[in-house]
Amino acid sequence: MHSSGRRRLMQGNEAIARALVENGCVMATSYPGTPASEILTGVMAWQKAEGTAMHVEWAINEKVALEIAYAGSQSGLRTAVAMKQVGLNVASDPFMSAAYLGVVGGFLVISADDPGPHSSQTEQDSRLLAMLAKVPVLDPDSPAQARELVALGFELSEEFRVPVMLRPTTRVCHACQDIHLATVQKQERRADFRKEPSRWAATPNFRYRLHLELNAKLAQIADYAPTAPRRLNSGAGSKKAIVASGAAAGHAKEIMANLGLMDKIPFFQVLQPYPLHTRFTEEILHGFDEILVLEETTGVVEMQLRNRATVRGKLSGAVPEAGELLPEAVERIIGEFAGVTVPAPPEAPAGGGRRPTLCPGCPHRASFYAIKKAAPKGIYPSDIGCYTLGANLGGVDTVLCMGAAVSQAAGFHHAYRISGEERDVVATIGDSTFFHAGIPPLIDAVSQKARFVLVILDNSTTAMTGNQPTPAMPLPGGVPVEISSVVEGCGVRFCKTGDPLDLPAFTSLVREAVEFACKDSVAVVIAKSPCLVDKSRPKQQRPQAEVEDDCTGCRVCTSQFECPALVFDEATKKVAVDQLICSGCGVCLDVCPSRSITRREKP
Amino acid sequence: MNQQLIISGVGGQGILFITRLLAETAIHKGLPVLTSETHGMAQRGGIVVSHFKVGDFFSPLVRPGQADGLLSLKAETVALHRHFLKENGWIVANAAPLSLVETGHPLAAMDADAAALAMGNPQLVNLMILGLALAEPERLFCTAADVERTIGRKLAGKQKELETAMVAFRTGLEARGKGVKE
Ligand code: SF4
Ligand code: SF4
């Protein structure tokens, strides 16, 4: 009880985490991915603070995470799994099936969407996947509401014995708000798996019946009062209505108030976009001549309001179908709909900004440089992580999805082979991504005689999302899994480890691997060097680089190596080191053709 | 009191840290607060921007033309985010004096990069700019003393960090009038 009753600042993801613990969730799993990563970190922190017995894990991937949490629910416990939207693609197989089988303990699937996208491959709307799976989905507008919907979600899940999806978006996950803590309710449940093979191991025949059962549940869920749309302004009377859901509802509430429309146009907030409540659908379609729907990212609510003549939204073209629905757009759209003039807001400058780049001293930069030297004409498939930024360096030719670097490398090899050509293929994948989805394609490549080099960028962490552990890290009581032994277990005959910060030696190692792949089979190089922003490691105190007067201004270090700490000075026509950010990795010393960069060891 | 701010710079400058300092200060003053943070890819040296709203709001985002102030930790973000300001919105920026030509908005600037380097820690730019913003008593919804109390609470038990943070914060606070462009 010690932490209840106070108001404190919480990020949306922390509020979700707090709500999970408050509502008796005792198993929580996740794979990190922006914007969902802080949910599990938050659960870990609250678990510790509250001293609750829980199983909390960073799983190897989202599919595994979902299956582990689902088994907890089958055993009668409240459980949850959290991921980003593209993670749900990976977990979609068990997700679809679990919808048919149903749950025992409340089971929440949290899938965080990223309209924009700010940090994702796609802007996909998880609510569409919920529809596809026939799983009810809740859509919060703020951290405070996300917390409320976690509690409601568990109730809904247990009432109808279905998995429930919570779908926050970036603006909910990464908003911070003052939130009251409530007391943690201890459910005091014990695992109690009841065997029922006709359900838990249903054959296709039974699956048909389970499908009918699921449809019947959905019809009832579309009539479940606690999640019904809320009318936020009972007084307003008009033949027009606005329906909003998720972050767009938050923007709309504020804008309606600013424009003085709250007492003019009826405003409904949808909490459960699917299944949309039947009575609400009928009443709104009969009650109004024009209905504006504001939601992200697809018209999920809109498509269930079945009247294309009166309903405006994404499908009708009134609301943009791609990109984040920013409040300035919401203001313009509401203004047009209500017939009030909204002054055009000041425009953002065109262009400008800076592209993200690998940190100064990041070992990945050195790896890419070595790869380009060792196989200058190579094709470079890559993967999802900080190292995607190697595209700036010309070291990344393709990025598809988690693990695809390995399968695509094999695919490129086979494509050229049948065309009668040899092409060096050097793929890069991070350590966490390798564990996530890189192992099956590596086995496939070996067994199918593909020939390419795979460089595993092993910085012993999941860097992009905030340094979560990988399976190679020792957990209390767990057994760390060595990457090299996995690689060898996949049948790879060349597997060597090197330090990319030792650029000359590492470049020769990659060369050796390229030669091996040319003659023999898949070669794996493990580029081992820690991430610089990993707070769990002691900060290295290395002397910073200095540029001597004999710098020729050739710009090799700035154009081909692109360390952001190296800046070309137009006035002196020489390069200088930005002392604010240089981390002293020393790689540029080997990059400079005239050896004009030095490091003075501190006395 | 309602106030909307934009705080921007590049990844690694500790923008989240000062956004949360302000948000926690608001909570201690009993005010409702909503912020929006940048995470993920952009944190690797890209442009990072926080939206900060204290008072009665439902959306965590500031609309263009609505911000009362812009705290810029890197001079180049002034041009990028100036459009968020309302007509009389102020700018507090990390910029060498005279490097910024700003006519439309009241401006206070200091070379926090140089000051932070002189202290041997480039990570202190954020607290200096926050200090500079509070140098003018009426600018923010809270006072310098309010923020110092929050810093004290946040870094309680980390004596060395706390001392450095306070020195940086006060460097900004006192920079006013010393080569600062207003
Ligand atoms: S966070 Fe780590 S892995 Fe990512 S760019 Fe920086 S040093 Fe490299
Ligand atoms: S030592 Fe060279 S390569 Fe490394 S961070 Fe400093 S300038 Fe960049």
Coordinates of C-alpha atoms in Angstrom, one line a residue, chain A residues 7-11 14 34 38 118-119 141-143 170-172 174-179 247 249-255 257-258 324-328 331 345-349 351-359 385-386 388-389 463-467 531 533 539 578-581, chain B residues 4 9-11 16 19-24 26-47 49 51 53 56-66 74 76 79-86 94 112-114 116-117 121-123 125 154:
Chain A
R7 CA -0.1 11.8 -7.7
R8 CA 3.0 11.2 -9.7
L9 CA 4.3 11.7 -13.2
M10 CA 4.0 8.6 -15.3
Q11 CA 4.7 7.9 -18.9
E14 CA 4.6 3.2 -17.0
T34 CA 9.5 1.5 -29.8
E38 CA 9.0 0.8 -21.4
H118 CA 8.3 7.7 -35.8
S119 CA 10.3 4.6 -35.3
D141 CA -6.4 8.5 -25.5
S142 CA -4.0 9.2 -22.7
P143 CA -1.8 7.6 -20.0
T170 CA 3.0 6.6 -29.6
R171 CA 1.2 9.7 -28.3
V172 CA -0.2 7.6 -25.4
H174 CA 5.3 8.4 -24.7
A175 CA 3.0 11.0 -23.2
C176 CA 3.6 11.7 -19.5
Q177 CA 0.8 12.7 -17.1
D178 CA 0.1 13.1 -13.4
I179 CA -1.5 9.9 -12.2
A247 CA -5.1 9.9 -29.2
A249 CA -10.1 11.8 -29.2
G250 CA -7.7 13.6 -26.9
H251 CA -6.8 16.2 -29.5
A252 CA -10.5 16.6 -30.5
K253 CA -11.7 17.2 -26.9
E254 CA -9.2 20.0 -26.5
I255 CA -9.9 21.5 -29.9
A257 CA -13.4 23.2 -26.3
N258 CA -11.1 25.8 -27.8
E324 CA 0.0 10.8 -37.8
L325 CA -3.3 12.6 -37.2
L326 CA -1.7 15.7 -35.6
P327 CA -3.8 18.1 -33.6
E328 CA -3.4 20.9 -36.2
E331 CA -8.4 21.3 -35.8
P345 CA -1.5 27.7 -38.2
P346 CA 2.1 28.9 -38.9
E347 CA 3.9 26.4 -41.2
A348 CA 6.8 24.3 -40.2
P349 CA 9.9 25.1 -42.2
G351 CA 13.4 20.5 -44.9
G352 CA 16.0 21.1 -42.2
G353 CA 16.5 18.9 -39.2
R354 CA 19.1 16.2 -39.0
R355 CA 19.0 12.6 -39.8
P356 CA 19.7 10.3 -37.0
T357 CA 23.1 8.7 -37.1
L358 CA 25.1 6.1 -35.2
C359 CA 26.7 7.5 -32.0
G385 CA 18.2 -1.9 -35.0
C386 CA 20.5 1.0 -34.5
T388 CA 19.9 0.3 -39.8
L389 CA 21.5 3.7 -39.7
A463 CA 20.5 -0.8 -28.0
M464 CA 17.9 1.0 -30.1
T465 CA 15.1 0.4 -27.6
G466 CA 16.9 1.3 -24.4
N467 CA 19.4 -1.5 -23.7
C531 CA 27.2 -0.3 -27.1
V533 CA 25.1 4.2 -24.3
K539 CA 31.8 4.5 -19.0
D578 CA 34.0 18.1 -31.8
Q579 CA 35.1 17.7 -28.2
L580 CA 31.5 17.8 -27.0
I581 CA 30.7 14.4 -28.5
Chain B
Q4 CA 2.6 25.3 -23.3
G9 CA 17.6 19.8 -29.3
V10 CA 19.4 16.7 -30.6
G11 CA 19.4 13.2 -29.2
L16 CA 13.7 14.2 -21.5
T19 CA 11.0 18.0 -19.5
R20 CA 10.4 15.6 -16.6
L21 CA 12.0 18.1 -14.1
L22 CA 9.4 20.7 -15.2
A23 CA 6.6 18.2 -15.1
E24 CA 7.4 17.0 -11.6
A26 CA 4.2 21.2 -11.9
I27 CA 2.9 18.2 -9.9
H28 CA 4.4 19.5 -6.7
K29 CA 2.6 22.7 -7.3
G30 CA -0.6 20.8 -7.6
L31 CA -1.0 21.5 -11.4
P32 CA -2.1 18.9 -14.0
V33 CA 0.5 18.2 -16.6
L34 CA 0.7 16.5 -20.0
T35 CA 3.9 16.0 -22.0
S36 CA 5.0 14.2 -25.1
E37 CA 8.5 12.7 -25.5
T38 CA 10.6 11.5 -28.4
H39 CA 12.0 8.0 -28.2
G40 CA 13.5 5.5 -30.6
M41 CA 15.5 6.2 -33.7
A42 CA 15.6 10.0 -33.4
Q43 CA 17.4 9.7 -30.1
R44 CA 20.5 8.7 -32.1
G45 CA 21.6 12.2 -32.9
G46 CA 18.4 13.2 -34.6
I47 CA 16.1 16.1 -33.6
V49 CA 11.4 17.5 -29.2
H51 CA 5.9 19.1 -25.8
K53 CA 1.6 21.5 -21.2
D56 CA -6.2 22.1 -18.4
F57 CA -5.4 20.1 -21.5
F58 CA -6.4 16.8 -23.0
S59 CA -3.8 16.4 -25.8
P60 CA -0.1 16.0 -25.1
L61 CA 0.8 17.8 -28.3
V62 CA 1.3 21.6 -28.7
R63 CA -0.2 22.9 -31.9
P64 CA 1.8 25.3 -34.1
G65 CA 1.2 28.9 -33.0
Q66 CA 0.2 27.9 -29.5
K74 CA 20.9 23.5 -30.1
E76 CA 19.6 25.1 -35.2
A79 CA 14.5 27.8 -36.9
L80 CA 12.9 24.3 -36.9
H81 CA 10.5 24.8 -34.0
R82 CA 9.8 28.6 -34.0
H83 CA 6.5 28.0 -35.8
F84 CA 5.1 26.4 -32.6
L85 CA 5.3 29.8 -30.8
K86 CA 2.4 32.2 -30.5
N94 CA 21.9 27.7 -26.4
A112 CA 26.0 26.8 -23.0
D113 CA 28.3 24.5 -25.0
A114 CA 31.3 26.5 -24.1
A116 CA 29.5 23.1 -20.2
L117 CA 32.9 22.2 -21.8
N121 CA 30.8 17.9 -18.9
P122 CA 28.9 18.4 -22.2
Q123 CA 25.8 16.7 -20.6
V125 CA 23.8 22.1 -21.4
K154 CA 15.4 13.7 -8.1

